């Protein structure tokens, strides 16, 4: 009878140890998954920010290219009032006096 009681106690201890091991393993797995998900979200946010900056820079470059095309067309058509307006818009888009080859002084109008 005593052996049966000891065997039951040993069996219960093994079950309790196994349950504790399973709980620890689950907690560890949960933490690993949480860390992986957090890291992935951080990288996604960085990627989105870089993508937004690149998109904005491309849009600005497209605006400058369109203004340059319009400016060249206005000068070719000898519409110097429109060219002066486009030149001011181009300088503003470039951030003031760009210092480029078309940055000569004077009033075009």
Coordinates of C-alpha atoms in Angstrom, one line a residue:
X1 CA 0.0 0.0 0.0
X2 CA 2.9 2.3 0.8
X3 CA 4.5 1.6 -2.5
X4 CA 1.3 2.4 -4.4
X5 CA 1.1 5.7 -2.5
X6 CA 4.7 6.5 -3.3
X7 CA 4.1 5.7 -6.9
X8 CA 1.1 7.9 -7.1
X9 CA 3.1 10.7 -5.4
X10 CA 5.9 10.2 -7.9
X11 CA 3.5 10.2 -10.8
X12 CA 1.9 13.4 -9.6
X13 CA 5.3 15.0 -9.2
X14 CA 6.2 14.0 -12.7
X15 CA 2.9 15.4 -14.1
X16 CA 3.5 18.6 -12.1
X17 CA 7.1 18.9 -13.4
X18 CA 5.9 18.3 -17.0
X19 CA 3.2 20.9 -16.6
X20 CA 5.7 23.4 -15.2
X21 CA 8.1 22.6 -18.1
X22 CA 5.2 23.1 -20.6
X23 CA 4.3 26.4 -19.0
X24 CA 7.9 27.6 -19.2
X25 CA 8.2 26.5 -22.8
X26 CA 5.0 28.3 -23.7
X27 CA 6.1 31.5 -22.0
X28 CA 9.4 31.4 -23.8
X29 CA 7.8 30.7 -27.1
X30 CA 5.4 33.6 -26.5
X31 CA 8.2 36.0 -25.7
X32 CA 10.2 34.9 -28.8
X33 CA 7.1 35.4 -31.0
X34 CA 6.5 38.8 -29.4
X35 CA 10.1 39.9 -29.9
X36 CA 10.1 38.8 -33.5
X37 CA 6.8 40.6 -34.2
X38 CA 8.0 43.8 -32.5
X39 CA 11.2 43.7 -34.5
X40 CA 9.3 43.1 -37.7
X41 CA 7.0 46.0 -37.0
X42 CA 10.0 48.3 -36.3
X43 CA 11.6 47.4 -39.6
X44 CA 8.3 47.9 -41.5
X45 CA 8.0 51.4 -40.0
X46 CA 11.5 52.3 -41.1
X47 CA 10.8 50.9 -44.6
X48 CA 7.6 52.9 -44.8
X49 CA 9.4 56.1 -43.7
X50 CA 12.2 55.6 -46.3
X51 CA 9.6 54.9 -49.0
X52 CA 7.7 58.0 -48.1
X53 CA 10.9 60.1 -48.3
X54 CA 11.8 58.6 -51.6
X55 CA 8.3 59.2 -53.0
X56 CA 8.4 62.8 -51.9
X57 CA 11.9 63.4 -53.4
X58 CA 10.7 61.9 -56.7
X59 CA 7.6 64.1 -56.7
X60 CA 9.8 67.2 -56.1
X61 CA 12.2 66.1 -58.9
X62 CA 9.2 65.6 -61.3
X63 CA 7.9 69.1 -60.4
X64 CA 11.3 70.7 -61.1
X65 CA 11.6 68.8 -64.4
X66 CA 8.1 69.9 -65.4
X67 CA 8.9 73.5 -64.6
X68 CA 12.1 73.3 -66.5
X69 CA 10.3 72.0 -69.6
X70 CA 7.7 74.7 -69.3
X71 CA 10.4 77.4 -68.9
X72 CA 12.3 76.2 -71.9
X73 CA 9.1 76.2 -74.0
X74 CA 8.3 79.7 -72.8
X75 CA 11.7 81.0 -73.7
X76 CA 11.6 79.3 -77.1
X77 CA 8.2 80.9 -77.7
X78 CA 9.7 84.2 -76.5
X79 CA 7.0 84.5 -73.9
X80 CA 9.2 86.2 -71.3
X81 CA 6.5 87.1 -68.8
X82 CA 5.5 83.4 -68.5
X83 CA 9.2 82.5 -68.4
X84 CA 9.8 85.0 -65.5
X85 CA 6.8 83.4 -63.6
X86 CA 8.1 79.9 -64.3
X87 CA 11.6 81.0 -63.2
X88 CA 10.3 82.2 -59.9
X89 CA 8.4 79.0 -59.4
X90 CA 11.5 77.0 -60.3
X91 CA 13.7 78.9 -57.8
X92 CA 11.1 78.4 -55.1
X93 CA 10.9 74.7 -55.9
X94 CA 14.7 74.5 -55.7
X95 CA 14.8 76.3 -52.4
X96 CA 15.7 79.8 -53.4
X97 CA 18.6 80.6 -55.6
X98 CA 19.7 77.2 -56.8
X99 CA 23.1 78.4 -58.1
X100 CA 22.6 76.3 -61.3
X101 CA 23.4 77.3 -64.8
X102 CA 20.0 79.1 -65.2
X103 CA 20.4 81.2 -62.1
X104 CA 21.5 84.4 -63.8
X105 CA 20.3 87.5 -62.1
X106 CA 18.0 90.2 -63.5
X107 CA 14.3 90.5 -64.1
X108 CA 13.1 88.5 -67.1
X109 CA 9.8 90.4 -67.5

